[in-house]
């Protein structure tokens, strides 16, 4: 049962709706989670003793047959980078092997895998606000403790990363619950995009900060500085965010009524308990399976870019840590703008009746899968053209941002009451690529850090992008499903079910 809090209005009145304060703080929260997730990918470049590791792999590639050997190559560092590149490779204290590096990067997802469904149930039935806060707090404290545990033994790093994964795993379910409770259907694409584009912003800032801090203050500073700064967000989240408009005091009465009315909510709804999850209907729903398949395939490509691009930059393009960080971070700032603009355009077209929710989701998912496919295909044969390679990767990553207003928002369309559980289900399965990708890349590139080896990695990713596109275009839907509310059905998109019941 939810007690309604009297509305007192916002500090900025109508100029700054509370739902967008939530969206911005939610975006920063997702940025923190992803920033603390990805910082190890960049930090590890500075943490490793590349000379010792290189000696262990000497001449391993000579075991390849002559025909294959002719096709493999490494790039020379760009002009002016050679001295810096060699110096950086001799820096770090750890001589972790390629497979161990893959394990250290993937172990985050061990915790991520197990926490999502329990976290979703807690968020839906109790409080998404406090679930999100707990998730960030776990990541912050584990990040600050990472250098200490890593120096003890690499098992200590694994332990910290698994705990971070447990916290990170509940963020998408928690934020899906918040979006379902706060976003009018006419603004769902743009609000979802604002929140989830924080993952890209956090990635970019983390990569840049990690490269700068490791160069100037050492790899330990990456974890201390980024973890410490994140504590500020937790205070703001506690003060300004509530689970739904009825509990928020910093809101105008007009905004509260507009949100609740657009979602078909009433005071009676607040007194009702959360409906039980219709597991059978969910697991036999074709639109749900379309989201799940798209989510899994997209995550393979996303984590490949997110986790492995810094290593591709180092191993093949021969960029030093600073250049590596700048090139890796470059796509995520324009991605932020592109994603929000696309979400706004789609919401506007839907409001004018030009497209349906289904069409909007399919347009976004097409952009997020087809363009990266083309970019990876070009990258396979572009060779050592450093500038062109970075530009192509940038375009591919930017267009992947369309997924935020595509399949990643689709759970809320088909079942807003169970949005947290649905995204937990799809994201749990879609976590498997996060575990497999680093291990797969480490296996393919062990002793064979060449363009040919990375070509294999890119082709596997291309195939999965094609599967994502085909399955979602055929089976995806933006219509609210009949099982979203007990004993009620849905005949058209974005029509509140309660109003249908009242009119019957």
XYZ file of C-alpha atoms in Angstrom:
504
model
C 0.000 0.000 0.000
C 1.344 3.427 -1.008
C 0.619 6.529 1.040
C 0.177 9.646 -1.074
C 2.407 12.569 -0.030
C 1.094 16.124 -0.474
C 2.605 17.829 -3.528
C 4.717 20.878 -2.706
C 5.997 21.700 -6.171
C 9.522 21.768 -7.539
C 12.209 24.295 -6.793
C 12.155 25.438 -10.406
C 8.401 25.140 -10.810
C 7.236 24.018 -14.232
C 10.623 24.678 -15.811
C 12.109 21.468 -14.411
C 9.622 18.592 -14.114
C 10.466 16.117 -11.378
C 10.303 13.197 -13.800
C 13.281 14.663 -15.640
C 15.186 15.215 -12.403
C 14.678 11.492 -11.859
C 15.829 10.774 -15.415
C 19.031 12.814 -15.028
C 19.906 11.326 -11.633
C 19.070 7.872 -12.974
C 21.374 8.516 -15.913
C 24.195 9.560 -13.579
C 23.578 6.450 -11.479
C 23.854 4.231 -14.563
C 26.972 6.186 -15.562
C 28.543 5.373 -12.197
C 27.717 1.683 -12.511
C 29.112 1.412 -16.028
C 32.069 3.656 -15.305
C 33.117 1.477 -12.371
C 32.472 -1.612 -14.474
C 34.628 -0.603 -17.432
C 37.494 1.121 -15.606
C 39.315 -2.190 -15.179
C 39.434 -2.643 -18.973
C 41.573 0.487 -19.284
C 43.373 0.144 -15.954
C 44.515 -3.369 -16.838
C 46.518 -2.001 -19.771
C 48.607 -0.063 -17.224
C 48.526 -2.820 -14.589
C 50.072 -5.535 -16.781
C 53.760 -6.262 -17.259
C 53.526 -6.572 -21.028
C 57.208 -7.418 -21.449
C 56.966 -10.480 -19.185
C 53.714 -11.579 -20.785
C 55.161 -11.058 -24.264
C 58.148 -13.263 -23.485
C 55.827 -16.090 -22.506
C 54.148 -15.903 -25.910
C 57.245 -15.565 -28.108
C 57.054 -17.495 -31.365
C 53.726 -19.132 -30.511
C 52.341 -17.784 -33.748
C 55.095 -19.608 -35.664
C 53.136 -22.802 -35.179
C 50.629 -21.561 -37.724
C 50.909 -22.864 -41.272
C 52.629 -20.702 -43.860
C 49.488 -19.718 -45.733
C 47.794 -18.427 -42.587
C 50.965 -16.693 -41.380
C 51.023 -14.625 -44.555
C 47.638 -13.186 -43.697
C 48.393 -12.080 -40.150
C 50.009 -8.815 -39.206
C 50.316 -6.195 -36.521
C 50.212 -2.482 -37.079
C 53.084 -0.150 -36.408
C 52.389 2.586 -33.841
C 51.245 5.905 -35.341
C 53.924 8.502 -35.955
C 55.300 9.792 -32.674
C 53.724 7.030 -30.572
C 56.429 4.396 -30.751
C 58.523 5.483 -27.751
C 55.526 6.059 -25.527
C 53.989 2.767 -26.555
C 57.077 0.738 -25.634
C 57.489 2.549 -22.336
C 53.896 1.991 -21.327
C 54.064 -1.716 -22.101
C 56.825 -2.145 -19.518
C 54.878 -0.461 -16.720
C 52.539 -2.630 -14.636
C 53.387 -5.038 -11.808
C 51.192 -7.994 -12.810
C 52.141 -10.733 -15.283
C 48.673 -12.181 -15.766
C 48.261 -14.488 -18.764
C 45.746 -13.824 -21.534
C 43.191 -16.368 -20.231
C 43.536 -14.972 -16.689
C 42.973 -11.457 -18.021
C 39.790 -12.712 -19.647
C 38.683 -14.281 -16.370
C 39.340 -11.072 -14.428
C 37.324 -9.042 -16.923
C 34.445 -11.514 -17.081
C 34.083 -12.360 -13.371
C 32.056 -9.151 -12.869
C 29.280 -10.918 -14.730
C 29.259 -13.911 -12.388
C 27.689 -11.695 -9.746
C 25.687 -9.781 -12.343
C 24.127 -13.058 -13.486
C 22.705 -14.147 -10.131
C 21.318 -10.884 -8.732
C 18.965 -9.616 -11.428
C 15.794 -11.638 -10.891
C 15.869 -11.376 -7.056
C 16.646 -7.665 -7.415
C 13.736 -7.194 -9.812
C 11.272 -8.836 -7.423
C 12.451 -6.638 -4.552
C 12.254 -3.511 -6.734
C 8.734 -4.299 -7.965
C 7.303 -5.323 -4.602
C 9.139 -2.964 -2.239
C 11.307 -0.102 -3.489
C 13.214 0.409 -6.733
C 14.757 3.578 -5.270
C 16.541 1.749 -2.458
C 17.528 -1.162 -4.667
C 19.296 1.272 -7.012
C 20.980 3.069 -4.116
C 22.247 -0.210 -2.671
C 23.592 -1.244 -6.057
C 25.644 1.932 -6.444
C 26.876 1.781 -2.832
C 28.201 -1.766 -3.307
C 30.040 -0.740 -6.471
C 31.518 2.369 -4.877
C 32.924 0.630 -1.796
C 34.252 -2.360 -3.751
C 35.953 -0.030 -6.239
C 37.723 1.852 -3.438
C 38.921 -1.444 -1.955
C 40.065 -2.904 -5.304
C 43.755 -1.810 -5.206
C 44.209 -3.258 -1.702
C 42.671 -6.636 -2.556
C 44.436 -6.821 -5.940
C 47.866 -6.414 -4.361
C 47.120 -9.256 -1.969
C 46.268 -11.698 -4.771
C 44.352 -11.695 -8.023
C 41.675 -13.736 -6.223
C 41.015 -10.580 -4.180
C 40.319 -8.695 -7.424
C 37.953 -11.460 -8.513
C 36.099 -11.181 -5.191
C 35.684 -7.413 -5.549
C 34.500 -7.696 -9.149
C 31.942 -10.391 -8.331
C 30.485 -8.191 -5.576
C 30.357 -5.247 -7.973
C 28.538 -7.475 -10.436
C 25.958 -8.395 -7.803
C 25.264 -4.700 -7.286
C 25.336 -3.873 -10.987
C 22.927 -6.657 -11.838
C 19.945 -5.032 -10.130
C 20.291 -1.622 -11.782
C 18.386 -2.302 -15.008
C 15.429 -3.955 -13.209
C 15.305 -1.103 -10.675
C 15.420 1.604 -13.331
C 12.838 -0.179 -15.507
C 10.494 -0.101 -12.497
C 11.175 3.607 -12.055
C 10.533 4.329 -15.749
C 7.292 2.333 -15.692
C 6.088 4.361 -12.684
C 7.253 7.793 -13.875
C 7.219 8.037 -17.673
C 4.053 8.903 -19.621
C 3.801 6.614 -22.693
C 4.289 9.636 -24.957
C 7.684 10.319 -23.346
C 8.835 6.759 -22.735
C 11.445 6.604 -25.498
C 13.166 9.826 -24.532
C 13.060 9.175 -20.763
C 14.384 5.650 -21.196
C 17.111 6.960 -23.466
C 18.131 9.746 -21.064
C 18.478 7.204 -18.253
C 20.225 4.422 -20.143
C 22.470 6.661 -22.204
C 24.204 7.200 -18.876
C 25.807 3.816 -19.474
C 27.574 5.316 -22.485
C 28.443 8.562 -20.733
C 29.868 6.613 -17.792
C 31.866 4.471 -20.182
C 33.364 7.480 -21.935
C 34.207 9.381 -18.763
C 35.623 6.252 -17.159
C 37.870 5.496 -20.123
C 39.187 9.070 -20.266
C 39.657 9.366 -16.504
C 41.302 5.957 -16.287
C 43.769 6.810 -19.054
C 44.612 10.192 -17.503
C 44.867 8.955 -13.919
C 46.999 5.926 -14.789
C 49.420 8.132 -16.731
C 49.789 10.774 -14.021
C 48.947 9.184 -10.655
C 49.272 5.442 -11.194
C 46.688 2.732 -11.762
C 45.561 2.693 -8.093
C 44.256 6.266 -8.401
C 41.685 5.119 -10.965
C 39.794 3.221 -8.296
C 40.260 5.679 -5.430
C 39.238 8.801 -7.364
C 36.324 7.345 -9.300
C 34.935 5.530 -6.282
C 35.213 8.595 -4.046
C 33.508 10.989 -6.463
C 30.561 8.618 -6.846
C 29.580 9.065 -3.188
C 28.090 12.496 -3.997
C 25.385 10.909 -6.157
C 24.099 8.744 -3.312
C 23.189 11.815 -1.234
C 21.315 13.452 -4.123
C 19.453 10.219 -4.915
C 18.202 9.846 -1.323
C 16.930 13.445 -1.199
C 15.336 13.958 -4.607
C 14.059 10.554 -5.794
C 10.968 8.555 -4.831
C 9.507 5.346 -6.229
C 6.468 6.976 -7.842
C 4.741 10.363 -8.221
C 2.373 9.697 -5.309
C 5.317 9.487 -2.875
C 7.172 12.522 -4.246
C 6.758 15.820 -2.347
C 8.934 17.854 -4.754
C 6.317 17.754 -7.504
C 3.474 19.939 -8.688
C -0.057 18.598 -8.427
C -0.418 19.080 -12.184
C 2.597 16.935 -13.018
C 1.495 14.208 -10.605
C -1.997 14.091 -12.115
C -0.606 14.121 -15.662
C 1.728 11.182 -15.020
C -0.770 9.077 -13.087
C -3.525 9.852 -15.578
C -1.420 8.925 -18.600
C -0.504 5.612 -16.968
C -4.104 4.847 -16.040
C -3.297 5.055 -12.325
C -5.727 6.126 -9.614
C -5.706 6.381 -5.846
C -7.313 2.941 -5.732
C -4.382 1.505 -7.686
C -1.985 2.692 -5.014
C -3.815 0.618 -2.429
C -3.649 -2.579 -4.447
C -0.806 -5.009 -4.036
C 1.467 -5.786 -6.938
C -0.114 -8.481 -9.147
C 1.592 -11.891 -9.171
C 3.921 -12.524 -12.094
C 2.232 -14.624 -14.827
C 5.304 -16.757 -15.457
C 3.690 -19.115 -17.967
C 2.350 -16.279 -20.130
C 5.679 -14.452 -19.983
C 7.728 -17.474 -21.002
C 5.368 -18.322 -23.871
C 5.128 -14.744 -25.175
C 6.609 -14.296 -28.651
C 7.260 -10.535 -28.205
C 9.139 -11.331 -24.987
C 11.330 -13.875 -26.776
C 12.027 -11.373 -29.542
C 13.339 -8.950 -26.902
C 15.387 -11.679 -25.243
C 17.090 -12.754 -28.483
C 17.785 -9.156 -29.504
C 19.142 -8.376 -26.034
C 21.524 -11.347 -26.071
C 22.890 -10.699 -29.553
C 23.231 -6.966 -28.963
C 25.021 -7.507 -25.659
C 27.635 -9.629 -27.385
C 28.449 -6.723 -29.690
C 28.136 -4.138 -26.919
C 30.469 -5.946 -24.539
C 32.873 -6.669 -27.348
C 33.153 -2.939 -28.011
C 32.982 -1.967 -24.340
C 35.507 -4.420 -22.897
C 37.710 -5.468 -25.800
C 38.140 -2.311 -27.896
C 40.938 -1.003 -25.600
C 42.810 -4.267 -26.190
C 42.228 -4.106 -29.952
C 43.607 -0.568 -29.901
C 46.686 -1.766 -28.036
C 47.307 -5.155 -29.649
C 46.570 -4.345 -33.283
C 46.526 -0.572 -33.779
C 49.480 -0.154 -31.379
C 48.139 2.948 -29.623
C 49.615 3.961 -26.274
C 47.474 4.197 -23.139
C 46.597 7.880 -23.587
C 45.766 7.557 -27.298
C 43.988 4.290 -26.530
C 41.775 5.947 -23.924
C 40.908 8.883 -26.197
C 40.089 6.638 -29.170
C 38.053 4.245 -27.016
C 36.087 7.061 -25.366
C 35.529 9.091 -28.528
C 32.263 7.409 -29.631
C 30.373 7.683 -26.358
C 29.871 11.450 -26.233
C 28.217 11.691 -29.679
C 26.360 8.467 -28.824
C 24.749 10.312 -25.918
C 23.480 13.097 -28.188
C 22.437 10.756 -30.991
C 20.467 8.481 -28.670
C 18.522 11.297 -26.990
C 17.733 13.004 -30.314
C 16.558 9.707 -31.824
C 14.354 8.991 -28.787
C 12.809 12.471 -28.994
C 12.152 12.131 -32.726
C 10.444 8.766 -32.261
C 8.291 10.049 -29.379
C 7.254 13.055 -31.498
C 6.346 10.857 -34.461
C 4.331 8.565 -32.185
C 2.507 11.519 -30.626
C 1.545 12.738 -34.114
C 0.334 9.285 -35.098
C 2.970 8.904 -37.819
C 4.361 5.653 -36.403
C 3.312 3.056 -33.840
C 5.283 1.985 -30.791
C 6.121 -1.242 -32.601
C 7.533 0.680 -35.572
C 9.558 2.947 -33.281
C 11.148 0.005 -31.491
C 11.956 -1.771 -34.776
C 13.459 1.341 -36.376
C 15.770 1.829 -33.395
C 16.786 -1.826 -33.210
C 17.505 -1.859 -36.958
C 19.870 1.096 -36.582
C 21.503 -0.539 -33.548
C 22.215 -3.787 -35.398
C 22.567 -3.060 -39.133
C 25.034 -0.144 -38.926
C 27.482 -1.863 -36.505
C 27.338 -4.940 -38.760
C 28.474 -2.890 -41.740
C 31.157 -1.147 -39.677
C 32.624 -4.414 -38.420
C 32.641 -5.816 -41.948
C 34.650 -2.816 -43.137
C 36.937 -3.049 -40.104
C 37.825 -6.632 -41.011
C 39.566 -5.462 -44.182
C 40.673 -1.912 -43.458
C 44.075 -3.045 -42.177
C 46.371 -0.634 -40.335
C 44.747 2.631 -41.339
C 44.615 3.986 -37.794
C 42.422 7.018 -38.440
C 39.929 5.128 -40.585
C 39.750 2.230 -38.144
C 39.002 4.544 -35.221
C 36.402 6.431 -37.304
C 34.628 3.216 -38.345
C 34.525 1.916 -34.764
C 33.196 5.288 -33.642
C 30.299 5.171 -36.111
C 29.427 1.604 -35.115
C 29.363 2.351 -31.391
C 27.356 5.568 -31.852
C 24.646 3.735 -33.789
C 24.457 1.002 -31.166
C 23.041 3.714 -28.911
C 19.758 3.328 -30.795
C 19.110 0.203 -28.704
C 18.096 2.428 -25.756
C 14.918 3.469 -27.582
C 14.645 0.066 -29.265
C 14.369 -3.362 -27.662
C 15.789 -2.107 -24.355
C 12.658 -0.009 -23.738
C 10.315 -2.659 -25.092
C 9.787 -4.497 -21.787
C 7.904 -1.468 -20.463
C 5.667 -1.374 -23.546
C 4.509 -4.968 -23.412
C 4.102 -5.245 -19.619
C 4.741 -2.129 -17.493
C 3.626 -3.934 -14.320
C 6.390 -6.501 -14.751
C 9.010 -4.357 -16.495
C 11.614 -5.041 -13.802
C 11.120 -8.798 -13.942
C 11.127 -8.895 -17.754
C 14.356 -6.931 -18.086
C 15.872 -9.068 -15.327
C 15.014 -12.204 -17.300
C 16.376 -10.954 -20.613
C 19.398 -9.261 -19.065
C 20.253 -12.380 -17.052
C 20.491 -14.441 -20.227
C 22.144 -11.515 -22.033
C 24.805 -11.460 -19.315
C 26.286 -14.673 -20.689
C 27.962 -12.791 -23.575
C 29.627 -10.558 -20.986
C 31.178 -13.669 -19.447
C 32.014 -15.360 -22.738
C 33.362 -12.407 -24.756
C 36.556 -11.733 -22.722
C 37.335 -15.453 -22.464
C 36.638 -15.957 -26.179
C 38.813 -12.995 -27.188
C 41.585 -14.101 -24.809
C 41.517 -17.591 -26.323
C 41.548 -16.388 -29.941
C 44.303 -13.808 -29.400
C 46.592 -15.811 -27.085
C 49.987 -15.708 -28.779
C 48.230 -14.434 -31.898
C 47.454 -10.762 -31.311
C 46.950 -9.993 -34.993
C 44.453 -8.552 -37.433
C 43.573 -12.064 -38.611
C 42.697 -13.176 -35.096
C 40.525 -10.135 -34.515
C 38.853 -10.736 -37.883
C 37.483 -14.009 -36.490
C 36.130 -12.133 -33.453
C 34.473 -9.521 -35.660
C 32.830 -12.087 -37.955
C 31.271 -13.925 -34.998
C 29.863 -10.586 -33.823
C 28.521 -9.813 -37.301
C 26.568 -13.083 -37.380
C 24.946 -12.302 -34.034
C 23.981 -8.788 -35.144
C 22.251 -10.297 -38.192
C 20.314 -12.720 -35.962
C 19.251 -9.810 -33.740
C 17.962 -7.832 -36.719
C 16.024 -10.671 -38.348
C 14.370 -12.036 -35.198
C 13.309 -8.665 -33.809
C 11.969 -7.323 -37.099
C 9.824 -10.435 -37.547
C 8.615 -11.078 -33.993
C 9.045 -7.815 -32.027
C 5.987 -5.861 -30.817
C 5.251 -2.658 -28.903
C 1.726 -3.622 -27.886
C 0.802 -4.070 -24.237
C 0.199 -7.773 -23.672
C -3.071 -9.174 -22.249
C -1.289 -10.742 -19.277
C 0.050 -7.403 -17.992
C -2.952 -7.088 -15.671
C -5.011 -9.951 -14.346
C -8.356 -10.536 -16.092
C -7.740 -7.684 -18.524
C -6.813 -7.628 -22.187
C -5.246 -5.143 -24.564
C -6.430 -4.448 -28.097
C -4.187 -1.603 -29.152
C -0.932 0.109 -28.350
C -0.436 2.511 -25.459
C -4.066 2.403 -24.229
C -4.323 2.274 -20.433
C -5.935 -0.991 -19.469
C -7.876 0.477 -16.551
C -9.727 2.888 -18.811
C -10.775 -0.012 -20.988
C -12.111 -1.847 -18.009
C -14.013 1.236 -16.822
C -15.579 1.683 -20.250
C -16.683 -1.935 -20.539
